[in-house]
CSV table of C-alpha atoms in Angstrom, one decimal:
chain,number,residue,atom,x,y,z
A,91,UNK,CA,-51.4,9.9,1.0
A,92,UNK,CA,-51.5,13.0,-0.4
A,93,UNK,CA,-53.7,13.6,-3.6
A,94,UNK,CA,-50.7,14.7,-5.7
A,95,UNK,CA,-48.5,11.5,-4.6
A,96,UNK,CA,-48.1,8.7,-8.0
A,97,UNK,CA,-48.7,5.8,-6.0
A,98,UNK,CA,-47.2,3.9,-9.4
A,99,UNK,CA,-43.4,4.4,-8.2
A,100,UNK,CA,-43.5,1.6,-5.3
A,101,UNK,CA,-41.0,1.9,-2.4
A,102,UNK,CA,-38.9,4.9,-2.2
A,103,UNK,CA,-35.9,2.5,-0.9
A,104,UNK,CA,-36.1,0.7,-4.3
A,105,UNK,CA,-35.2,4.0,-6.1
A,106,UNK,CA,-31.0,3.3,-5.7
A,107,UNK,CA,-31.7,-0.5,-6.9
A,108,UNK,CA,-30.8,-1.0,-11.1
A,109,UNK,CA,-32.4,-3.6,-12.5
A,110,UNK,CA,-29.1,-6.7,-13.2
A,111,UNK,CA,-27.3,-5.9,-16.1
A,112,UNK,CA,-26.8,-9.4,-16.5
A,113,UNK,CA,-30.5,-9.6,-16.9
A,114,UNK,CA,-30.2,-6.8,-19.6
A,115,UNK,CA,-27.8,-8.3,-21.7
A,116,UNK,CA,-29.6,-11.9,-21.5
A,117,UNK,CA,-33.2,-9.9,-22.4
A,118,UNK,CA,-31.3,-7.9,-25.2
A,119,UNK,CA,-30.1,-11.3,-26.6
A,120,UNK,CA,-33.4,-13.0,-26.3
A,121,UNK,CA,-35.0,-10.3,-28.9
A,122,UNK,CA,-32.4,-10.6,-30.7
A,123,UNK,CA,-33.3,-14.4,-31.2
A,124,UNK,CA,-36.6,-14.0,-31.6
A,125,UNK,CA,-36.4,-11.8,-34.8
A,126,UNK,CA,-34.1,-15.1,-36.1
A,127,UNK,CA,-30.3,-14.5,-35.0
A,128,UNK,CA,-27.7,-17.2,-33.7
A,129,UNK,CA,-26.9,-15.8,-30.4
A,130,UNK,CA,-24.1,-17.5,-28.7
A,131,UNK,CA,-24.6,-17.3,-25.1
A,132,UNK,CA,-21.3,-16.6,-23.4
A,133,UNK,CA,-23.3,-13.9,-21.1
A,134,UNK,CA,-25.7,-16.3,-18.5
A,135,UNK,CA,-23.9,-19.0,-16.2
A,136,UNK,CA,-26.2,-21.3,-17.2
A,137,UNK,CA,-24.7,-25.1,-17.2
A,138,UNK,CA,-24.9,-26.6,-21.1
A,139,UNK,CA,-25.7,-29.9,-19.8
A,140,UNK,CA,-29.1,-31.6,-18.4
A,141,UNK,CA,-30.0,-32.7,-15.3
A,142,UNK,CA,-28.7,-36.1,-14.9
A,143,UNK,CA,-30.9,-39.0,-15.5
A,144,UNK,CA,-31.4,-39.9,-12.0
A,145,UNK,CA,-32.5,-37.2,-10.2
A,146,UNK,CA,-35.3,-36.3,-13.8
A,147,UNK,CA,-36.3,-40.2,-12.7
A,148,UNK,CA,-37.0,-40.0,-9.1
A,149,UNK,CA,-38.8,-36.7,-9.6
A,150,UNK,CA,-41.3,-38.3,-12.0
A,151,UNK,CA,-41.1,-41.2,-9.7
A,152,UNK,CA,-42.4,-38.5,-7.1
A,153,UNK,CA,-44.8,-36.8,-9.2
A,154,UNK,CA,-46.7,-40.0,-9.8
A,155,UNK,CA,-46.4,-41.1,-6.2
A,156,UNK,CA,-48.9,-37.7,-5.2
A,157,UNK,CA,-46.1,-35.8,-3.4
A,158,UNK,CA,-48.0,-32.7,-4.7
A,159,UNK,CA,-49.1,-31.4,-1.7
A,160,UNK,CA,-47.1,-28.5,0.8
A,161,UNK,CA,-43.8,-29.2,1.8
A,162,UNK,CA,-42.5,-28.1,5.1
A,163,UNK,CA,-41.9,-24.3,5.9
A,164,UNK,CA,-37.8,-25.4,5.7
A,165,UNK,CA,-38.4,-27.9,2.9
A,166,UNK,CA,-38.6,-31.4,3.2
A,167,UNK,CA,-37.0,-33.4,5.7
A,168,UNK,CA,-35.6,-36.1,3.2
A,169,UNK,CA,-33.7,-33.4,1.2
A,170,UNK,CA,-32.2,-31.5,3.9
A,171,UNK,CA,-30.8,-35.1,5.5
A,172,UNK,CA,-29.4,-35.6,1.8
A,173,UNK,CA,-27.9,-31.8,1.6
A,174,UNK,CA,-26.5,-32.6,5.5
A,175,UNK,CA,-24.7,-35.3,4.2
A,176,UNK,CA,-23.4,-33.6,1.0
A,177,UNK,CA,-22.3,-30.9,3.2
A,178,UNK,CA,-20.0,-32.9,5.9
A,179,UNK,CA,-18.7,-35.2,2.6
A,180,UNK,CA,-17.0,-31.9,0.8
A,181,UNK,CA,-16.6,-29.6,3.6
A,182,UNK,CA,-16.5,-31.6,7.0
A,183,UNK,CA,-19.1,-29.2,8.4
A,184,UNK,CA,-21.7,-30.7,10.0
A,185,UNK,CA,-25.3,-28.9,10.0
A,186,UNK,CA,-28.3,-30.2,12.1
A,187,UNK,CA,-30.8,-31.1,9.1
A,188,UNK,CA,-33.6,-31.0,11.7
A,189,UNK,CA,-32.8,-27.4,12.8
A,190,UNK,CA,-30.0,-25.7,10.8
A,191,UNK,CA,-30.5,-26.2,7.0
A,192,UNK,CA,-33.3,-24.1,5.0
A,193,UNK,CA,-34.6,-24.7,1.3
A,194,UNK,CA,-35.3,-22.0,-0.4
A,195,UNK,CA,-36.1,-21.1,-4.4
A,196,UNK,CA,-32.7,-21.6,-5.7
A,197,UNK,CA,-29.6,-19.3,-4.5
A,198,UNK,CA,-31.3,-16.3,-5.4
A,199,UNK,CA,-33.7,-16.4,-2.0
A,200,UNK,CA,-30.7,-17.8,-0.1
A,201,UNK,CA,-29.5,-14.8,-0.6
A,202,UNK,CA,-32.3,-12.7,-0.2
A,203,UNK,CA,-32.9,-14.7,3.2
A,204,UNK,CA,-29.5,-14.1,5.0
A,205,UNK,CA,-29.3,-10.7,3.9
A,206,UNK,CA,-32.7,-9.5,5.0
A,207,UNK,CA,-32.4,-11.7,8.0
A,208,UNK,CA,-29.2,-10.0,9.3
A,209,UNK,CA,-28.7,-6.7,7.5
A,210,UNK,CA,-30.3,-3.8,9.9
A,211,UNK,CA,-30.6,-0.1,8.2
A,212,UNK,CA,-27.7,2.0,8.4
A,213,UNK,CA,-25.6,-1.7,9.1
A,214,UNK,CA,-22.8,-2.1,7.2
A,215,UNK,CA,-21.6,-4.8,4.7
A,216,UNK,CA,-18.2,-5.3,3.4
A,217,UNK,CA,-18.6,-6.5,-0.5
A,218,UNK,CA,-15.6,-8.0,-2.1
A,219,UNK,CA,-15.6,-6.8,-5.9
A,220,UNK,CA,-16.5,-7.3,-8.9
A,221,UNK,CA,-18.8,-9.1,-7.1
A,222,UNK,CA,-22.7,-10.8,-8.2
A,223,UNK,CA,-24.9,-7.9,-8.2
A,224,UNK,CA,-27.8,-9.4,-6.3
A,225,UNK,CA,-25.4,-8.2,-2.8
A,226,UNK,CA,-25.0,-5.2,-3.4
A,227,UNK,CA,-28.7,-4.4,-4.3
A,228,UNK,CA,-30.4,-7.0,-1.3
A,229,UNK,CA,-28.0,-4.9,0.9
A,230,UNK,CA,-29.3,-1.7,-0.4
A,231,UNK,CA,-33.2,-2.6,0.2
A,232,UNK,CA,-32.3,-3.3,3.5
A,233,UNK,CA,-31.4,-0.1,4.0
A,234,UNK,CA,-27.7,-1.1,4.5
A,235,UNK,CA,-24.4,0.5,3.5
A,236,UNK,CA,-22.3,-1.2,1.0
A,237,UNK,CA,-18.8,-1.0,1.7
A,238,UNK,CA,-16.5,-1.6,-1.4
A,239,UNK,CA,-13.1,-3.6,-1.5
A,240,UNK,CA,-12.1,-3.7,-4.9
A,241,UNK,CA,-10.4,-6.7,-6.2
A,242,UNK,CA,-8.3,-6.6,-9.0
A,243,UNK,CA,-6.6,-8.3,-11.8
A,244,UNK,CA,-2.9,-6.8,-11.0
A,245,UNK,CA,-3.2,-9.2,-7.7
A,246,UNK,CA,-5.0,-12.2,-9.7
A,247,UNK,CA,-7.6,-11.2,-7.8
A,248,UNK,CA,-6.8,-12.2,-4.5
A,249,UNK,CA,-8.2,-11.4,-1.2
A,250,UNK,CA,-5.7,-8.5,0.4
A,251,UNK,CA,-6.4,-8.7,4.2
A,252,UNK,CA,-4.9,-5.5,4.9
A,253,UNK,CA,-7.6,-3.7,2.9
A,254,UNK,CA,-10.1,-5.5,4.3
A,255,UNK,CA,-8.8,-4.6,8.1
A,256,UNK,CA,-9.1,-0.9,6.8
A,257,UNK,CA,-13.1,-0.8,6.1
A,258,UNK,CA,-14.0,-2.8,9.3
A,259,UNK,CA,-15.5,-0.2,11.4
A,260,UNK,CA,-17.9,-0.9,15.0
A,261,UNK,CA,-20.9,-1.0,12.3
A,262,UNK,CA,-19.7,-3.6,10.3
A,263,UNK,CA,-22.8,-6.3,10.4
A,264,UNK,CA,-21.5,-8.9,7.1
A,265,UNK,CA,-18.9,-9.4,4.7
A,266,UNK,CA,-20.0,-11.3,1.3
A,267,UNK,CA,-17.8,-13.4,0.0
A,268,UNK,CA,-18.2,-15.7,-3.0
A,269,UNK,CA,-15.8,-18.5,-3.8
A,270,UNK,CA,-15.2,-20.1,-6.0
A,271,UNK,CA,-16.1,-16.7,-7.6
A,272,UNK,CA,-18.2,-14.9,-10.1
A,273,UNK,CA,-17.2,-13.3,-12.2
A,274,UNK,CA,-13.7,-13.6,-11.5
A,275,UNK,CA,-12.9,-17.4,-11.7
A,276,UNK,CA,-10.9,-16.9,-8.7
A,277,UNK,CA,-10.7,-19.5,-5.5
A,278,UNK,CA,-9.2,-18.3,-2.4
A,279,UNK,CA,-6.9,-20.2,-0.3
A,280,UNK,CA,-7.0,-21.8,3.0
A,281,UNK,CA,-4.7,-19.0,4.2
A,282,UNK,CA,-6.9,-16.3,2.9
A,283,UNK,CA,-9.9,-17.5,4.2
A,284,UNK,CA,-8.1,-18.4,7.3
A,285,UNK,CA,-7.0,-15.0,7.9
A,286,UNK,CA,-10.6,-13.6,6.7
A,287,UNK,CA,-12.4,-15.9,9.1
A,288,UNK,CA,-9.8,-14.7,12.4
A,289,UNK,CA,-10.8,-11.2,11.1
A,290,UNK,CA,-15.1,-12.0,11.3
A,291,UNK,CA,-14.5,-13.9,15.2
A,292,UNK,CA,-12.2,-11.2,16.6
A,293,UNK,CA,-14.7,-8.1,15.3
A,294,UNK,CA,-17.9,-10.2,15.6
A,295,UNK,CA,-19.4,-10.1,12.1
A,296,UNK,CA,-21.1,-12.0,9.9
A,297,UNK,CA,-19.6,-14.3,6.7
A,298,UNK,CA,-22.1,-14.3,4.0
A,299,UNK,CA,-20.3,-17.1,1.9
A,300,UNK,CA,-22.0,-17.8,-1.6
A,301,UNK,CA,-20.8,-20.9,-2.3
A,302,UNK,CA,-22.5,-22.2,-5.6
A,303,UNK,CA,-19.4,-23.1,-7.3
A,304,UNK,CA,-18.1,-25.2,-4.7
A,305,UNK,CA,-17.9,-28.3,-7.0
A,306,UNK,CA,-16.4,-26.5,-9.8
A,307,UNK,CA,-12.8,-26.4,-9.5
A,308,UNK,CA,-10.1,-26.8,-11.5
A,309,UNK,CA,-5.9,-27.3,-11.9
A,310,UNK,CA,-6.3,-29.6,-8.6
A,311,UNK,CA,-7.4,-26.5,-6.7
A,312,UNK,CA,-9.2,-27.2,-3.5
A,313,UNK,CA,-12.1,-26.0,-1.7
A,314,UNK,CA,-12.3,-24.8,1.5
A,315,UNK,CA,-16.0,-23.5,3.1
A,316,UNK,CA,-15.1,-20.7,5.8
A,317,UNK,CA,-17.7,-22.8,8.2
A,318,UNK,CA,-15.0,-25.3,8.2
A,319,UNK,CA,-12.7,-22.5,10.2
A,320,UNK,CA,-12.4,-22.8,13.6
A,321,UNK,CA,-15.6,-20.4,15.3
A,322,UNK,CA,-17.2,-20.0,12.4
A,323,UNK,CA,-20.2,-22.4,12.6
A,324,UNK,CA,-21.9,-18.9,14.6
A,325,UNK,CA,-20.0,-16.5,12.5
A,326,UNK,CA,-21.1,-18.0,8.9
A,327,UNK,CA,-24.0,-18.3,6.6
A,328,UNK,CA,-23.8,-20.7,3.9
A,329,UNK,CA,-25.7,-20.6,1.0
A,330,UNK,CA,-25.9,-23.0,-2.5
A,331,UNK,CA,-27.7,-24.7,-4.1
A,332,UNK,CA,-28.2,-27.2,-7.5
A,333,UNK,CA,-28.1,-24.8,-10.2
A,334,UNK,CA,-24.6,-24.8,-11.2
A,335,UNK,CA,-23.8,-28.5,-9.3
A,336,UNK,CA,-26.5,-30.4,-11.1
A,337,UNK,CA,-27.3,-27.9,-14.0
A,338,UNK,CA,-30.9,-27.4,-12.4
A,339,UNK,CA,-30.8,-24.0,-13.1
A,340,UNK,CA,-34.5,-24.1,-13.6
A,341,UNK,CA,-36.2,-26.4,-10.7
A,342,UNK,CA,-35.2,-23.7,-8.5
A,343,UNK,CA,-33.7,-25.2,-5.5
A,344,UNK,CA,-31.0,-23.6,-3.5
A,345,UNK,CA,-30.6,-24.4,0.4
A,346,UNK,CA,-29.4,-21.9,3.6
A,347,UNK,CA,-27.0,-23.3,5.9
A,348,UNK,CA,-26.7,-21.6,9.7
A,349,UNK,CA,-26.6,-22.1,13.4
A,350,UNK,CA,-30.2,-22.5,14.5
A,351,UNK,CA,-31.1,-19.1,16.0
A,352,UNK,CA,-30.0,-17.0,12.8
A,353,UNK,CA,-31.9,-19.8,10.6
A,354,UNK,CA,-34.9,-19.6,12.5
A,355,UNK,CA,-34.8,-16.2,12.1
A,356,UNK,CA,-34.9,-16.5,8.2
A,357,UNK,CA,-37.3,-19.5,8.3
A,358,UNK,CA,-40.0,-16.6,9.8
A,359,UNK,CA,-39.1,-14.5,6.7
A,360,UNK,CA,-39.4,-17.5,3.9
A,361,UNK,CA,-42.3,-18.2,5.3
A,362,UNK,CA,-43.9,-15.0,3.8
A,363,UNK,CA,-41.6,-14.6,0.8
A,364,UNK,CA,-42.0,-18.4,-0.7
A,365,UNK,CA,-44.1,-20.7,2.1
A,366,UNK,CA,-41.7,-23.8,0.2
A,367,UNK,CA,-40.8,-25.1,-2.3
A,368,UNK,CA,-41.6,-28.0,-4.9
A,369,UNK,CA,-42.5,-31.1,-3.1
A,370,UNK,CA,-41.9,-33.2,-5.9
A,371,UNK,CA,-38.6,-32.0,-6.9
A,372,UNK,CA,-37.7,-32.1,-3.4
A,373,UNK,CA,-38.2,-35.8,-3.1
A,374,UNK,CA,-36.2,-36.0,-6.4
A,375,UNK,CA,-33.3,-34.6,-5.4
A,376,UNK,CA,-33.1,-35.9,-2.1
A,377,UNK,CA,-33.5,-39.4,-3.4
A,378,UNK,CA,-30.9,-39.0,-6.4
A,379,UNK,CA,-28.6,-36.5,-5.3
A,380,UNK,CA,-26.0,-38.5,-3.4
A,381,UNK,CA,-26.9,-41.6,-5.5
A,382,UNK,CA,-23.2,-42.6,-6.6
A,383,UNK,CA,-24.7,-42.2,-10.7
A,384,UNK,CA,-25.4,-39.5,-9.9
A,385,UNK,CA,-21.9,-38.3,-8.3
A,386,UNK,CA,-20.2,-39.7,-11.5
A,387,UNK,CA,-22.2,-37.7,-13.9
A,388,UNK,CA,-21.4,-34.3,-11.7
A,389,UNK,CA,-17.3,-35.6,-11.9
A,390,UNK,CA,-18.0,-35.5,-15.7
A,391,UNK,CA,-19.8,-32.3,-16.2
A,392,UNK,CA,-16.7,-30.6,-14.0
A,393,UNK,CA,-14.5,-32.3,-16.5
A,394,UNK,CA,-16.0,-31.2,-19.5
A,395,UNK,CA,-16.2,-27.5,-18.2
A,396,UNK,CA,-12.7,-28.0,-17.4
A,397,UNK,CA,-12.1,-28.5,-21.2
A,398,UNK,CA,-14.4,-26.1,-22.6
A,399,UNK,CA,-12.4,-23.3,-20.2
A,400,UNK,CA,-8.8,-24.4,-21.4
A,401,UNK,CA,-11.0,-23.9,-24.7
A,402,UNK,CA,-11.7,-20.6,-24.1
A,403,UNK,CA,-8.4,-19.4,-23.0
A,404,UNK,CA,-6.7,-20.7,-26.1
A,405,UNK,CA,-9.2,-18.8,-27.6
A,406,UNK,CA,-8.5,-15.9,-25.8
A,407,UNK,CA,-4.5,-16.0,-26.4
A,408,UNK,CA,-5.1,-15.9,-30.0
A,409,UNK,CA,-6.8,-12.2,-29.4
A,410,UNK,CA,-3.9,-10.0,-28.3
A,411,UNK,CA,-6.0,-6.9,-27.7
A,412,UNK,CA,-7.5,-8.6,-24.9
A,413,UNK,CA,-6.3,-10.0,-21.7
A,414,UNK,CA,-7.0,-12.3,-18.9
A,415,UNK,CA,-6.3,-14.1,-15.4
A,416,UNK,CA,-6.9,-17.2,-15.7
A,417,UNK,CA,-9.6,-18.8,-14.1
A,418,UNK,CA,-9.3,-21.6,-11.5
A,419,UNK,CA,-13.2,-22.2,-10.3
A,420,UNK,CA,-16.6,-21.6,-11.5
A,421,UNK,CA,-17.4,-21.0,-15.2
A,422,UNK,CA,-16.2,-17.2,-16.2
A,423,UNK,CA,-13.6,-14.8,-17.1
A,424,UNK,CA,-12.7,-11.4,-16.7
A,425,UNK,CA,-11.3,-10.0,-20.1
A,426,UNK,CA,-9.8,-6.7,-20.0
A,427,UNK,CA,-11.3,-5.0,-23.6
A,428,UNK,CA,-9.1,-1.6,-23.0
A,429,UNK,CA,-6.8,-2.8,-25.5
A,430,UNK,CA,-9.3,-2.5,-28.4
A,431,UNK,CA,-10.0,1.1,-27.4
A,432,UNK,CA,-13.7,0.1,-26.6
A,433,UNK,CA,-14.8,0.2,-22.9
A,434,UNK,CA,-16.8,-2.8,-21.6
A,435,UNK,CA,-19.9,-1.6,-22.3
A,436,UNK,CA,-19.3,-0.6,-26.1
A,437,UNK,CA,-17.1,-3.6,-26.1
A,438,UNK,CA,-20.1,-5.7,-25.4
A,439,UNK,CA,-22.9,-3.7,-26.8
A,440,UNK,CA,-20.8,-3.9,-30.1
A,441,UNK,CA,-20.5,-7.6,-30.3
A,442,UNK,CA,-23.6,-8.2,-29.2
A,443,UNK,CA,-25.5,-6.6,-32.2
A,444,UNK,CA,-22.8,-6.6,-35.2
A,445,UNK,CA,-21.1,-10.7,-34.2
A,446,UNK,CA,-24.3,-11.8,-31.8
A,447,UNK,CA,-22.2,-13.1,-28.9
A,448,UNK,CA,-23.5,-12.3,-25.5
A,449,UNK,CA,-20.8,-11.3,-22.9
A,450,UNK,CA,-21.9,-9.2,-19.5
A,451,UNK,CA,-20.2,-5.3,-19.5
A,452,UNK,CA,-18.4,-5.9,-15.9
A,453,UNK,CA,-19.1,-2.3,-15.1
A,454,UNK,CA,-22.1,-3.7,-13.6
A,455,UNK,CA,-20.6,-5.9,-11.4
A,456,UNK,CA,-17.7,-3.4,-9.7
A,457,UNK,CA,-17.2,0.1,-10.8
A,458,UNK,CA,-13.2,-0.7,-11.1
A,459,UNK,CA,-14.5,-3.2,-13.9
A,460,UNK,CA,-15.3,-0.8,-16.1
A,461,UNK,CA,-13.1,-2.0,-18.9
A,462,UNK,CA,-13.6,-5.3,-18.2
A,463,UNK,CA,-16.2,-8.1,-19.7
A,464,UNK,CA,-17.2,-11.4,-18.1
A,465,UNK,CA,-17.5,-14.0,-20.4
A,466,UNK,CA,-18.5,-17.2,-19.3
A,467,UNK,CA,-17.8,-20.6,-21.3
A,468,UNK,CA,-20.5,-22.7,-19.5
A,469,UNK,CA,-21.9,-22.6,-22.9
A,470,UNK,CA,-21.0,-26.4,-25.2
A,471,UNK,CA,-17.8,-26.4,-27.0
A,472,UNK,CA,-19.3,-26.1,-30.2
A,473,UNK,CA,-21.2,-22.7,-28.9
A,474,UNK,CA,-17.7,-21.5,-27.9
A,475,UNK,CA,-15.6,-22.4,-31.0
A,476,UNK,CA,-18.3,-20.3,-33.0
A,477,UNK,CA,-18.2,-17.3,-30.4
A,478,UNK,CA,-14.7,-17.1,-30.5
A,479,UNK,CA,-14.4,-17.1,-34.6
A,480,UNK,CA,-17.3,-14.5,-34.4
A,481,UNK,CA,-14.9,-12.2,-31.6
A,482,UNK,CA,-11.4,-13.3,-34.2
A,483,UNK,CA,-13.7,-11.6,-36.4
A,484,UNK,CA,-14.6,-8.9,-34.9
A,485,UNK,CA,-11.2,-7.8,-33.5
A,486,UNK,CA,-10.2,-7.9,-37.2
């Protein structure tokens, strides 16, 4: 290089990439704990439960058996059998566990692996917004083009096939789609997806489906995985994981779900960017996961966030400056602040520092958001019957 080049600021393609603003507002509510206040946490989606019992037990169970030693490139055989058989039980989709199932380091790689794995530069990808900023920004280091379709409270935010129609072009690679959906609460119908999935065959693109939330659904709403549509098994890419499910957040196991070329495709690129994963917790979860205990104690958890989002709502409706759609999947909502006068941003940035609740600035998460907040109630009841007194409060 030349002598005047500052090797110090990495990869030019990095330059368009913010850092999460979700990560910002956690990290500013961290300090903010550590010089001594009570912040309540309605920013992270991070499950206020433990891991249940039986998975912690066949983990140590593993530990103490000597399954320290590498796993498998695609992670170990006994836990992609047991995510197989999780997958055709909720979805009827049935993946080779041999051949068509990766584990990777939680969602996050997921992600990382389909999008690197498929996205050529100059590609482009449809993005369904607000939307979880780790697409947009995976797409960008590819070199892709992100293509916006805004979603928006008006329609309860509802996929619109007609405006999805209009951005397909003959360089459309991927369309993202998350559902149930962050930060929106939203979970699309069989129609919609139905419609969305005639639309990916008949132009031959790619469904990037993050599907993390599948288990967390509420008001008898129902599930439906696009793989399940008919030609989409070669038109799909799956990916989830035990974060949200089994409130695992932190073992860091998350799984990829494709035909076999594609997947041996990103199994070449995991192999550089993680080798695998925990062998230990691997064994765990396979052994425990499916383990009807362990099913039950899942069935509660959805029930209890069930109540601690009916919580949050009636919480909500005492606050007429603010509004809401209500949410149907997941564990967030969108609140619309533009009633107090305050964009997002001051909205949260003000809370944050004079009440101490954490609550994410939406901005960051679709540029049509920018009077919105996401606040998610994933947090225990007692957490969210303090954080909204402190937002009563504060709207006072």
């Amino acid at each position: 290089m030349k002598a005047d080049y500052d090797l110090r600021k990495g990869a030019d393609r990095l330059e368009t990439v913010p850092m999460s603003g979700i990560r910002v507002v956690m990290n500013k509510a961290a300090a903010l704990r550590a010089q001594g206040h009570d912040v309540i946490p309605f920013s992270a989606g991070e499950p206020g439960f433990n891991t249940p019992e039986p998975i912690k037990q066949a983990t140590i169970r593993a530990l103490e058996a000597n399954q320290t030693h590498y796993s498998a490139n695609r992670g170990q055989l006994s836990l992609r059998k047991a995510i197989a058989e999780k997958t055709l039980r909720d979805t009827g989709v049935s993946y080779d566990p041999e051949t068509e199932i990766l584990v990777t380091c939680g969602g996050a790689e997921g992600l990382n692996d389909a999008i690197f794995c498929t996205v050529n530069p100059g590609d482009e990808v449809i993005v369904l917004k607000p939307a979880f900023i780790n697409y947009e920004s995976l797409v960008k280091e590819c070199g892709g083009v992100v293509v916006d379709v805004n979603l928006v409270a008006e329609n309860n935010y509802e996929i619109c096939i007609k405006d999805i129609e209009k951005k397909i072009t003959d360089k459309t690679k991927m369309l993202v789609i998350n559902n149930p959906n962050n930060p929106t609460g939203a979970v699309y119908t069989k129609e919609q997806l139905a419609a969305l999935c005639r639309l990916a065959v008949e132009h031959n693109f790619m469904i990037l489906s993050d599907e993390m939330y599948s288990a967390l659904t509420y008001d008898n709403t129902k599930f439906y995985s696009v793989a399940s549509f008919p030609g989409m098994k070669e038109h799909a890419i799956i990916v989830n994981g035990f974060s949200k499910t089994y409130a695992m957040t932190g073992w860091r196991l998350g799984y990829v779900e494709a035909a076999k070329p594609l997947l041996d495709v990103m199994v070449k690129h995991h192999q550089y960017a993680t080798t695998s994963l925990v062998t230990f917790a691997e064994e765990g979860a396979a052994e425990a996961m499916n383990l009807p205990e362990t099913m039950a104690i899942v069935d509660d958890m959805c029930r209890q966030f069930d109540i601690r989002r009916k919580l949050m709502m009636e919480g909500l409706d005492r606050m007429p400056k603010l509004s809401y759609v209500p949410a149907h999947g997941a564990f967030y909502i969108m609140a619309d602040v533009s009633g107090t006068g305050m964009d997002g941003e001051t909205f949260a940035d003000r809370l944050l520092h004079e009440k101490y609740v954490a609550v994410v600035p939406a901005i960051c998460l679709g540029e049509h958001c920018g009077n919105f907040v996401r606040i998610s109630f994933a947090t225990d009841e007692a957490h969210i019957r303090e954080g909204l007194r402190r937002m009563e409060e504060f709207l006072a």
